[in-house]
Amino acid sequence: MPDSKAVDSRTILTRLREVLSEPGQGQGQERLDRIVKLIANGIVAEVCSVYLKRDDDTLELCATQGLNADSVHRTWLRRGQGLVGRIADRAEPINTADAANTSGYMPIPSTGEEVFSAFLGVPILRLGEVLGVLVVQNRQNHEYSDDVIYALEVVAMVIAEMAELGAFVGPGPMEIARQHRGSVFARGLQGQEGVAEGVVVLHEPHIVVSQPISDDPEHETRRLHQALDALRSEVDEMLSADYLTAKGEHRDVLNSYKMFANNKGWIRRMEVSIQSGLAAEVAVEKEQSDTRARMSRIADAYIRERLHDLDDLSNRLLRLLAGMEAGSGRDIPENAILVARNIGPAELLDYGRKLSGVVLEEGSVGSHAAIVARALAIPLVIQARRITREAQNGDHILVDGDQGLVHLRPEETVAKAFREKIEMLTEAQEKYATLRDKPAKSRDGITIDLHMNAGLMADLPSLPKCGATGVGLYRTELQFLIRANMPRRSDLAALYSRILNAAGDKPVVFRTLDIGSDKVLPYMNRVEEPNPALGWRAIRLSLDRQGVMRMQLQALLRGANGRALTVMFPFISQLSEFETARGLLLREVDREAALGHPIPETLRIGTMMETPSLAYAPDKLFKITDFISVGGNDLKQFFFAADRENELVRRRYDSLSTSYLSFLERIILRCREFDTPLSFCGEDAGRPVEALAFSAIGFRTLSMRPASIGPVKAMLRQVELEQVRELIEGARYDGAESARDAIEGWLTHSGVRY
């Protein structure tokens, strides 16, 4: 029997270390050839083969002991093809006594493998990513023992570490793309507009282990337990911190961290890996890779989240073992582009304006990180596949938030074209700066008020610089999202006071707390909902949790300290919601007056229109509200029944759809009927062509990010809005689905630059 005696993986690793440290060990191909021979002898296998990734979808036979030598570098398999391809696709071992009768079997005659019945293949994993497949085979029918499987997995982990170090790169056919070398292009989603060139700063730096094999397991075990003690201390400190003493979901998360940090099974598996011959860091990475592979196969959201907790603990443990400082405590270069799998709002704010851009492997358009990135006005690309595996600290990187594109280690021709784009944008911004103090007045004499959106105190210096006439939307939820506990009323009142001070005589519209859906407070119990965007969020949550809402309203009133105050309620879908919210605010005004506190000299109470239902609300709504702001981001997705978080559908509708413009015109007419001030707020307001169309159909106030004020103002000052209105009506008369072609064609013909 090939494995009649227990296989000692430590012996194999010790011999492997000796072989690799011998002088003149050769180039990449020679290394691999010696490795497969060593493994075959150690496991008593007639065949040992290593398949490495040529690209994302292709595996190449790179070395073998026992198969036809001529098939090396001439045999390729797609992911999912044959038993080897299935292992790569599922990141799971396959162990069978009868390969020919195993589902997925596909013999490759040129290799001569059809005579071997017993087959064992394990993925070569690093941090959950499959880098290749390690296979052993024998003629005799039998399943390999657990000892052999474990030994092969341990050796595969070492091969993965060596591949990361470029140990198998050499001249000729072994010139397989080395990790972290060469240009990488990633197409993600637009999280925040803008472009940036800089260097990579990894939120979770790669830890490359130069010597993955250890000959002193007792020393490595001590290192592991010292790091575990430090890890437990970190978690205990977080749990005992004053700001985390209140009950909430954040404590449940930290308690799960504490449970995992003391989990005997987790620790024992790492200890066994060390005893088999691995360095402590590699033992942790092996367990982490297994965890990430399991995460990819589990559909249950709760279990995936718990595995994510374990993955995060592994990262912390690795940093402790390597003596590395994490996160924003590190020195950050001036042109830093942060690269991360995902990141929380508080962590991103810790980096703050040190960053020129952010690239995330995960994330969503409405995520906390996206909200903060918009507030910081830095380009953001989300869902950039595999970017954390490809990037290294200090790598040259280009980020195009306008298109959702990332160029890592770009070729010079790409970098040159990108710099030309940046220069053009810089020249345009310089041109827009000359318009800062001029009105956004069309050539036929119509003036549009351009307001800016904000969410941080740091945004307010942009108000005079960008030429905005006010703050059309101040997102108050960021102060709730970035904290581990509920903010105090006095702190909020002080913040709101500073905001009004910074704005001076320009108006500020404070939107009350807009949470729920993809914005969940860390100290509030999460409610599982099948469709959060249509669920318990914004005003619905606030009216059900009136204590929080009343506290915020009191803070707004005290922050105003007798000055004019404008408050807007989000996600109102029916008259009764607005009446209730408005009534709460007016009662707080009476309460403040009774306490002897100053009340606002003027108080304007408005609503966002983010649901189509509100356009058909009773007349009373338009009579009692002081203003309405169309929330374009939500309104559009509900109008078209297309989730803006879903890339499959979010680009299938057009903001200049004639039906959508007709719907917006209905809202304008209803507001005019009751003389209700109206504005349009959202990403579309900051796009020059869309802003032009909205102004042409009757909007006289638009609110957008500060960087969009200049381009929109420049566009409006070049055209006659009446001509644009006629183009929209003409497109509608012609039965066109969109007015975009008509407007953009006319702009081009007229020589209008945008």
Coordinates of C-alpha atoms in Angstrom, one line a residue, residues 281-483:
E281 CA 2.7 32.8 10.3
V282 CA 2.1 30.1 7.7
A283 CA 0.1 28.0 10.2
V284 CA -2.2 31.0 10.7
E285 CA -2.4 31.6 7.0
K286 CA -3.3 28.0 6.3
E287 CA -6.2 28.2 8.7
Q288 CA -7.2 31.6 7.2
S289 CA -7.1 30.1 3.7
D290 CA -9.3 27.3 4.8
T291 CA -11.7 29.8 6.4
R292 CA -11.9 31.9 3.3
A293 CA -12.5 28.9 1.1
R294 CA -15.4 27.9 3.4
M295 CA -16.8 31.4 3.3
S296 CA -17.1 31.2 -0.5
R297 CA -19.2 28.0 -0.3
I298 CA -21.7 29.1 2.4
A299 CA -24.9 30.9 1.5
D300 CA -26.1 31.6 5.0
A301 CA -25.4 35.3 5.7
Y302 CA -25.0 34.8 9.5
I303 CA -22.5 32.0 9.2
R304 CA -20.5 33.9 6.5
E305 CA -20.4 36.9 8.9
R306 CA -19.0 34.7 11.7
L307 CA -16.4 33.3 9.4
H308 CA -15.5 36.9 8.4
D309 CA -15.0 37.6 12.1
L310 CA -12.5 34.6 12.2
D311 CA -10.8 35.9 9.1
D312 CA -10.4 39.3 10.6
L313 CA -8.9 37.8 13.8
S314 CA -6.5 35.9 11.6
N315 CA -5.3 39.2 10.1
R316 CA -4.8 40.7 13.5
L317 CA -2.9 37.6 14.6
L318 CA -0.7 37.7 11.6
R319 CA 0.1 41.4 12.2
L320 CA 1.0 40.6 15.8
L321 CA 3.3 37.8 14.7
A322 CA 5.0 40.0 12.2
G323 CA 5.2 43.0 14.6
M324 CA 3.4 45.2 12.1
E325 CA 1.4 48.3 12.8
A326 CA -2.1 48.3 11.2
G327 CA -4.3 50.9 9.6
S328 CA -4.0 54.6 9.7
G329 CA -1.2 54.6 12.4
R330 CA 1.3 54.1 9.6
D331 CA 3.1 56.9 7.8
I332 CA 1.0 57.7 4.8
P333 CA 2.6 59.2 1.6
E334 CA 1.0 62.3 0.1
N335 CA -0.4 60.6 -3.0
A336 CA -1.7 57.5 -1.1
I337 CA -4.4 55.3 -2.7
L338 CA -5.9 53.1 -0.1
V339 CA -6.6 49.5 -1.3
A340 CA -8.7 47.2 0.9
R341 CA -11.1 44.3 0.8
N342 CA -13.6 46.5 2.6
I343 CA -13.4 49.2 5.3
G344 CA -15.7 50.8 7.9
P345 CA -16.5 54.5 7.9
A346 CA -14.6 55.2 11.1
E347 CA -11.5 53.5 9.7
L348 CA -11.7 55.4 6.5
L349 CA -12.1 58.7 8.3
D350 CA -9.0 57.9 10.4
Y351 CA -7.0 58.1 7.1
G352 CA -9.0 61.2 6.2
R353 CA -7.7 63.6 3.7
K354 CA -4.3 61.9 3.6
L355 CA -5.8 59.8 0.8
S356 CA -6.0 60.7 -2.8
G357 CA -8.4 57.8 -3.6
V358 CA -9.8 54.4 -2.4
V359 CA -10.1 51.1 -4.2
L360 CA -12.2 48.3 -2.5
E361 CA -12.5 44.7 -3.5
E362 CA -16.0 44.6 -2.0
G363 CA -18.4 47.4 -1.0
S364 CA -21.5 48.9 -2.5
V365 CA -22.6 52.2 -4.0
G366 CA -24.5 53.1 -0.8
S367 CA -22.1 51.6 1.7
H368 CA -20.7 53.5 4.7
A369 CA -17.3 53.7 2.9
A370 CA -18.9 55.2 -0.2
I371 CA -20.7 57.8 1.9
V372 CA -17.5 58.9 3.6
A373 CA -15.5 58.9 0.3
R374 CA -18.1 61.3 -1.1
A375 CA -17.9 63.4 2.0
L376 CA -14.1 63.5 1.6
A377 CA -14.5 64.1 -2.2
I378 CA -12.0 61.4 -3.1
P379 CA -12.3 59.0 -6.0
L380 CA -13.7 55.6 -5.1
V381 CA -13.9 52.4 -7.1
I382 CA -15.7 49.4 -5.5
Q383 CA -15.9 45.7 -6.4
A384 CA -12.5 45.7 -8.0
R385 CA -11.9 42.0 -8.2
R386 CA -8.8 40.5 -6.7
I387 CA -7.2 43.9 -6.2
T388 CA -5.9 43.1 -2.7
R389 CA -4.2 40.0 -4.0
E390 CA -2.5 41.8 -6.8
A391 CA -1.4 45.1 -5.1
Q392 CA 1.6 45.7 -3.0
N393 CA 2.4 48.6 -0.8
G394 CA 4.1 51.3 -2.9
D395 CA 2.8 50.1 -6.2
H396 CA 2.0 52.7 -8.8
I397 CA -1.8 52.9 -9.3
L398 CA -4.3 54.9 -11.3
V399 CA -7.9 55.2 -10.1
D400 CA -10.7 56.4 -12.4
G401 CA -13.8 56.8 -10.3
D402 CA -15.7 58.3 -13.2
Q403 CA -15.5 54.9 -15.1
G404 CA -14.9 52.5 -12.2
L405 CA -11.5 51.5 -13.5
V406 CA -8.2 50.7 -11.8
H407 CA -4.7 50.4 -13.4
L408 CA -2.2 48.8 -11.2
R409 CA 1.5 49.1 -12.2
P410 CA 0.4 50.6 -15.5
E411 CA 2.5 50.6 -18.6
E412 CA 3.9 54.0 -19.4
T413 CA 1.5 54.6 -22.4
V414 CA -1.5 54.0 -20.1
A415 CA 0.0 56.3 -17.4
K416 CA 0.7 59.0 -20.0
A417 CA -2.9 59.0 -21.3
F418 CA -4.2 59.0 -17.7
R419 CA -2.0 62.0 -16.8
E420 CA -3.3 63.9 -19.9
K421 CA -6.9 63.3 -18.6
I422 CA -5.9 64.6 -15.2
E423 CA -4.3 67.7 -16.8
M424 CA -7.4 68.3 -18.8
L425 CA -9.5 68.1 -15.7
T426 CA -7.2 70.4 -13.8
E427 CA -7.3 72.9 -16.6
A428 CA -11.1 72.7 -16.6
Q429 CA -11.2 73.2 -12.8
E430 CA -9.0 76.3 -13.2
K431 CA -11.5 77.6 -15.7
Y432 CA -14.4 76.8 -13.4
A433 CA -12.7 78.7 -10.6
T434 CA -13.0 81.9 -12.7
L435 CA -16.8 81.4 -12.6
R436 CA -16.9 81.0 -8.8
D437 CA -18.5 84.4 -8.0
K438 CA -20.6 84.5 -11.2
P439 CA -24.2 83.4 -11.2
A440 CA -25.4 80.2 -12.9
K441 CA -27.4 82.2 -15.4
S442 CA -28.5 80.9 -18.8
R443 CA -28.2 82.9 -22.0
D444 CA -32.0 83.5 -21.9
G445 CA -31.8 85.0 -18.4
I446 CA -32.8 82.2 -16.1
T447 CA -30.7 81.9 -12.9
I448 CA -30.3 78.5 -11.2
D449 CA -29.3 78.2 -7.6
L450 CA -26.5 75.7 -7.2
H451 CA -26.1 74.2 -3.8
M452 CA -23.6 71.7 -2.5
N453 CA -24.1 68.5 -0.6
A454 CA -22.0 67.9 2.6
G455 CA -21.7 65.4 5.4
L456 CA -18.6 66.4 7.4
M457 CA -17.5 69.6 9.0
A458 CA -14.4 69.4 6.8
D459 CA -16.7 69.9 3.8
L460 CA -17.7 73.4 4.7
P461 CA -14.5 75.2 3.5
S462 CA -15.6 74.0 0.0
L463 CA -18.7 76.3 0.2
P464 CA -17.0 79.6 -0.7
K465 CA -14.4 77.9 -2.9
C466 CA -16.8 76.0 -5.2
G467 CA -19.2 78.9 -5.8
A468 CA -22.2 77.2 -4.3
T469 CA -25.0 79.5 -3.0
G470 CA -25.7 77.2 0.0
V471 CA -25.8 73.7 1.4
G472 CA -28.8 71.9 -0.1
L473 CA -28.2 68.7 1.9
Y474 CA -26.2 68.2 5.1
R475 CA -26.2 64.4 5.8
T476 CA -26.4 64.2 9.6
E477 CA -26.1 60.4 9.8
L478 CA -22.3 60.3 9.3
Q479 CA -21.8 61.4 12.9
F480 CA -23.9 58.4 14.0
L481 CA -22.2 55.9 11.6
I482 CA -18.6 56.6 12.5
R483 CA -19.0 56.2 16.3

